[in-house]
One Martini backbone bead per residue (centre of mass of N, CA, C, O) as a GRO file, in nm:
protein
  242
    1UNK     BB    1   1.904  -2.108  -0.063
    2UNK     BB    2   2.059  -1.817  -0.088
    3UNK     BB    3   1.961  -1.522  -0.296
    4UNK     BB    4   2.143  -1.312  -0.075
    5UNK     BB    5   2.433  -1.100  -0.020
    6UNK     BB    6   2.627  -0.994   0.239
    7UNK     BB    7   2.807  -0.680   0.284
    8UNK     BB    8   3.023  -0.501   0.481
    9UNK     BB    9   3.162  -0.209   0.472
   10UNK     BB   10   3.323   0.077   0.480
   11UNK     BB   11   3.164   0.340   0.637
   12UNK     BB   12   2.890   0.207   0.641
   13UNK     BB   13   2.878   0.007   0.410
   14UNK     BB   14   2.622  -0.173   0.226
   15UNK     BB   15   2.588  -0.479   0.061
   16UNK     BB   16   2.373  -0.610  -0.176
   17UNK     BB   17   2.338  -0.928  -0.349
   18UNK     BB   18   2.204  -1.075  -0.621
   19UNK     BB   19   2.194  -1.441  -0.612
   20UNK     BB   20   2.059  -1.569  -0.946
   21UNK     BB   21   2.199  -1.593  -1.220
   22UNK     BB   22   2.056  -1.833  -1.387
   23UNK     BB   23   1.813  -1.599  -1.372
   24UNK     BB   24   1.895  -1.308  -1.377
   25UNK     BB   25   1.780  -1.223  -1.087
   26UNK     BB   26   1.509  -1.337  -1.078
   27UNK     BB   27   1.202  -1.265  -0.862
   28UNK     BB   28   1.135  -1.473  -0.609
   29UNK     BB   29   0.993  -1.532  -0.300
   30UNK     BB   30   1.263  -1.584  -0.188
   31UNK     BB   31   1.404  -1.302  -0.253
   32UNK     BB   32   1.215  -1.109  -0.141
   33UNK     BB   33   1.210  -1.204   0.166
   34UNK     BB   34   1.497  -1.138   0.190
   35UNK     BB   35   1.510  -0.816   0.092
   36UNK     BB   36   1.267  -0.724   0.309
   37UNK     BB   37   1.422  -0.814   0.540
   38UNK     BB   38   1.721  -0.640   0.507
   39UNK     BB   39   1.563  -0.358   0.502
   40UNK     BB   40   1.447  -0.352   0.750
   41UNK     BB   41   1.733  -0.420   0.923
   42UNK     BB   42   1.866  -0.160   0.791
   43UNK     BB   43   1.658   0.072   0.879
   44UNK     BB   44   1.754   0.014   1.197
   45UNK     BB   45   2.035   0.110   1.104
   46UNK     BB   46   2.216   0.411   1.225
   47UNK     BB   47   2.518   0.269   1.114
   48UNK     BB   48   2.426   0.365   0.842
   49UNK     BB   49   2.506   0.518   0.526
   50UNK     BB   50   2.516   0.317   0.258
   51UNK     BB   51   2.300   0.138  -0.015
   52UNK     BB   52   2.424  -0.140  -0.215
   53UNK     BB   53   2.300  -0.245  -0.470
   54UNK     BB   54   2.351  -0.594  -0.626
   55UNK     BB   55   2.567  -0.828  -0.830
   56UNK     BB   56   2.740  -1.158  -0.888
   57UNK     BB   57   2.634  -1.059  -1.192
   58UNK     BB   58   2.720  -0.911  -1.514
   59UNK     BB   59   2.455  -0.983  -1.668
   60UNK     BB   60   2.250  -0.887  -1.387
   61UNK     BB   61   2.067  -0.746  -1.172
   62UNK     BB   62   1.731  -0.777  -1.302
   63UNK     BB   63   1.487  -0.959  -1.517
   64UNK     BB   64   1.282  -0.966  -1.290
   65UNK     BB   65   1.014  -1.169  -1.260
   66UNK     BB   66   0.938  -1.517  -1.194
   67UNK     BB   67   0.737  -1.661  -1.418
   68UNK     BB   68   0.867  -1.955  -1.356
   69UNK     BB   69   0.706  -1.983  -1.086
   70UNK     BB   70   0.537  -2.206  -0.878
   71UNK     BB   71   0.207  -2.106  -0.843
   72UNK     BB   72  -0.065  -1.992  -0.707
   73UNK     BB   73  -0.295  -1.776  -0.674
   74UNK     BB   74  -0.208  -1.663  -0.411
   75UNK     BB   75   0.115  -1.681  -0.457
   76UNK     BB   76   0.101  -1.459  -0.640
   77UNK     BB   77  -0.029  -1.221  -0.464
   78UNK     BB   78   0.196  -1.244  -0.258
   79UNK     BB   79   0.388  -1.165  -0.426
   80UNK     BB   80   0.334  -0.900  -0.525
   81UNK     BB   81   0.324  -0.795  -0.255
   82UNK     BB   82   0.605  -0.806  -0.210
   83UNK     BB   83   0.694  -0.601  -0.406
   84UNK     BB   84   0.538  -0.358  -0.289
   85UNK     BB   85   0.718  -0.393  -0.031
   86UNK     BB   86   0.988  -0.316  -0.196
   87UNK     BB   87   0.916  -0.043  -0.298
   88UNK     BB   88   0.850   0.099  -0.046
   89UNK     BB   89   1.135   0.032   0.113
   90UNK     BB   90   1.308   0.193  -0.060
   91UNK     BB   91   1.133   0.475  -0.061
   92UNK     BB   92   1.188   0.453   0.279
   93UNK     BB   93   1.459   0.462   0.295
   94UNK     BB   94   1.703   0.647   0.479
   95UNK     BB   95   1.913   0.610   0.336
   96UNK     BB   96   2.134   0.615   0.093
   97UNK     BB   97   2.113   0.454  -0.244
   98UNK     BB   98   2.266   0.220  -0.465
   99UNK     BB   99   2.290   0.110  -0.805
  100UNK     BB  100   2.358  -0.191  -0.997
  101UNK     BB  101   2.389  -0.142  -1.366
  102UNK     BB  102   2.370  -0.445  -1.511
  103UNK     BB  103   2.267  -0.553  -1.779
  104UNK     BB  104   1.982  -0.647  -1.673
  105UNK     BB  105   1.732  -0.416  -1.619
  106UNK     BB  106   1.370  -0.549  -1.558
  107UNK     BB  107   1.141  -0.480  -1.453
  108UNK     BB  108   1.167  -0.506  -1.131
  109UNK     BB  109   1.470  -0.413  -1.172
  110UNK     BB  110   1.398  -0.137  -1.279
  111UNK     BB  111   1.239  -0.028  -1.035
  112UNK     BB  112   1.461  -0.066  -0.828
  113UNK     BB  113   1.687   0.121  -0.973
  114UNK     BB  114   1.461   0.376  -0.938
  115UNK     BB  115   1.408   0.377  -0.636
  116UNK     BB  116   1.662   0.465  -0.605
  117UNK     BB  117   1.900   0.721  -0.589
  118UNK     BB  118   2.128   0.596  -0.732
  119UNK     BB  119   2.321   0.521  -1.060
  120UNK     BB  120   2.535   0.262  -1.156
  121UNK     BB  121   2.690   0.171  -1.483
  122UNK     BB  122   2.729  -0.031  -1.725
  123UNK     BB  123   2.804  -0.092  -2.069
  124UNK     BB  124   2.570  -0.337  -2.068
  125UNK     BB  125   2.312  -0.196  -2.061
  126UNK     BB  126   1.956  -0.352  -2.027
  127UNK     BB  127   1.697  -0.125  -1.994
  128UNK     BB  128   1.341  -0.235  -1.898
  129UNK     BB  129   0.978  -0.116  -1.933
  130UNK     BB  130   0.750  -0.383  -1.979
  131UNK     BB  131   0.479  -0.379  -1.879
  132UNK     BB  132   0.276  -0.326  -2.104
  133UNK     BB  133   0.264  -0.585  -2.247
  134UNK     BB  134   0.104  -0.717  -1.959
  135UNK     BB  135  -0.042  -0.433  -1.856
  136UNK     BB  136   0.115  -0.326  -1.605
  137UNK     BB  137   0.067  -0.070  -1.355
  138UNK     BB  138   0.409   0.016  -1.397
  139UNK     BB  139   0.658   0.308  -1.353
  140UNK     BB  140   0.551   0.624  -1.290
  141UNK     BB  141   0.647   0.672  -1.023
  142UNK     BB  142   0.987   0.634  -1.067
  143UNK     BB  143   1.008   0.755  -1.340
  144UNK     BB  144   0.932   1.062  -1.374
  145UNK     BB  145   1.111   1.205  -1.188
  146UNK     BB  146   1.373   1.130  -1.364
  147UNK     BB  147   1.283   1.200  -1.674
  148UNK     BB  148   0.951   1.277  -1.723
  149UNK     BB  149   0.656   1.245  -1.880
  150UNK     BB  150   0.727   1.192  -2.166
  151UNK     BB  151   0.955   0.971  -2.155
  152UNK     BB  152   0.828   0.776  -1.960
  153UNK     BB  153   0.595   0.718  -2.185
  154UNK     BB  154   0.776   0.601  -2.405
  155UNK     BB  155   0.961   0.401  -2.226
  156UNK     BB  156   0.662   0.236  -2.116
  157UNK     BB  157   0.474   0.194  -2.367
  158UNK     BB  158   0.705   0.046  -2.559
  159UNK     BB  159   0.965  -0.114  -2.381
  160UNK     BB  160   1.225  -0.053  -2.459
  161UNK     BB  161   1.574  -0.039  -2.486
  162UNK     BB  162   1.825   0.084  -2.274
  163UNK     BB  163   2.120   0.217  -2.271
  164UNK     BB  164   2.382   0.393  -2.118
  165UNK     BB  165   2.386   0.635  -2.298
  166UNK     BB  166   2.125   0.708  -2.272
  167UNK     BB  167   2.072   0.726  -1.975
  168UNK     BB  168   2.257   0.925  -1.929
  169UNK     BB  169   2.167   1.142  -2.090
  170UNK     BB  170   1.863   1.114  -1.885
  171UNK     BB  171   1.985   1.118  -1.583
  172UNK     BB  172   2.003   0.836  -1.444
  173UNK     BB  173   2.318   0.876  -1.393
  174UNK     BB  174   2.619   0.879  -1.161
  175UNK     BB  175   2.770   0.664  -1.339
  176UNK     BB  176   3.010   0.503  -1.573
  177UNK     BB  177   3.125   0.154  -1.657
  178UNK     BB  178   3.257  -0.121  -1.678
  179UNK     BB  179   3.090  -0.406  -1.585
  180UNK     BB  180   3.365  -0.512  -1.398
  181UNK     BB  181   3.320  -0.187  -1.233
  182UNK     BB  182   3.064  -0.083  -1.104
  183UNK     BB  183   3.081  -0.161  -0.830
  184UNK     BB  184   3.313  -0.006  -0.753
  185UNK     BB  185   3.209   0.283  -0.818
  186UNK     BB  186   2.965   0.268  -0.639
  187UNK     BB  187   3.147   0.273  -0.400
  188UNK     BB  188   3.288   0.529  -0.432
  189UNK     BB  189   3.034   0.720  -0.412
  190UNK     BB  190   2.960   0.583  -0.119
  191UNK     BB  191   3.238   0.720   0.000
  192UNK     BB  192   3.129   1.022  -0.049
  193UNK     BB  193   2.888   1.008   0.106
  194UNK     BB  194   3.006   0.875   0.390
  195UNK     BB  195   3.168   1.167   0.449
  196UNK     BB  196   2.904   1.274   0.540
  197UNK     BB  197   2.663   1.337   0.721
  198UNK     BB  198   2.420   1.120   0.803
  199UNK     BB  199   2.178   1.289   0.922
  200UNK     BB  200   2.206   1.488   0.646
  201UNK     BB  201   2.140   1.268   0.447
  202UNK     BB  202   1.864   1.200   0.543
  203UNK     BB  203   1.730   1.485   0.564
  204UNK     BB  204   1.767   1.507   0.221
  205UNK     BB  205   1.612   1.287   0.170
  206UNK     BB  206   1.324   1.345   0.303
  207UNK     BB  207   1.309   1.570   0.151
  208UNK     BB  208   1.266   1.473  -0.162
  209UNK     BB  209   1.016   1.305  -0.079
  210UNK     BB  210   0.849   1.578  -0.014
  211UNK     BB  211   0.887   1.717  -0.299
  212UNK     BB  212   0.794   1.479  -0.503
  213UNK     BB  213   0.590   1.257  -0.355
  214UNK     BB  214   0.637   0.928  -0.361
  215UNK     BB  215   0.492   0.821  -0.130
  216UNK     BB  216   0.251   0.846  -0.303
  217UNK     BB  217   0.322   0.735  -0.581
  218UNK     BB  218   0.392   0.421  -0.481
  219UNK     BB  219   0.141   0.358  -0.299
  220UNK     BB  220  -0.058   0.385  -0.578
  221UNK     BB  221   0.063   0.173  -0.729
  222UNK     BB  222   0.063  -0.071  -0.575
  223UNK     BB  223  -0.230  -0.111  -0.545
  224UNK     BB  224  -0.247  -0.186  -0.857
  225UNK     BB  225  -0.083  -0.438  -0.855
  226UNK     BB  226  -0.254  -0.590  -0.644
  227UNK     BB  227  -0.523  -0.543  -0.833
  228UNK     BB  228  -0.408  -0.703  -1.074
  229UNK     BB  229  -0.369  -0.974  -0.935
  230UNK     BB  230  -0.659  -1.017  -0.832
  231UNK     BB  231  -0.875  -0.917  -1.110
  232UNK     BB  232  -0.667  -0.950  -1.338
  233UNK     BB  233  -0.438  -1.099  -1.497
  234UNK     BB  234  -0.157  -1.114  -1.405
  235UNK     BB  235   0.131  -1.245  -1.324
  236UNK     BB  236   0.258  -1.486  -1.402
  237UNK     BB  237   0.306  -1.858  -1.335
  238UNK     BB  238   0.452  -2.160  -1.395
  239UNK     BB  239   0.593  -2.040  -1.641
  240UNK     BB  240   0.674  -1.854  -1.941
  241UNK     BB  241   0.921  -1.538  -1.970
  242UNK     BB  242   0.924  -1.174  -1.915
   0.00000   0.00000   0.00000
């Protein structure tokens, strides 16, 4: 069964919705494969103006990696490589990206949201970067450019929950809305972007990437997380946890 739905909205806007509501859109190997395939296809689509990453459930954009997924060690490494591919694809995506941040936006879900250009949050947001709890070397590549070094250290080292009001105060959000209206608010923002010349938006995005050095940062961190899975404790698989 597909774990990702797709919709091409008006004005060259594509909406990808994570669709595993029973596990708060926790990302397993299947969902990662669908996401990476969709991103590769859309990156090559010159008619695409804006990509919106959303969810079929207001309870979560994503609760992170599906650590209950039954995998052998090789499968655990392959899944981590798929996460690295996802983070690289989001960072390199040529058109502007908007994440709909409702409910649980945790771990890999938080990394996905932070990797997007803009974020629209619902009032039920529970954002968390819990890598330190498992010793996962992830977070600084995407969070530091958004909130600054000192605040990124605090959020990553503690792994505490950030609500919508704090996320907005930190400058993480472009818009806020009631959870039920967050995707509509993201689409409204997407239409504002799509009204501008597409070539200009893509060029500006490339300039942001170059000025901030995000390509280098994400590549460096991706190497770290794959090495963590190969030689370190690694993310759990086939068990329970979050």
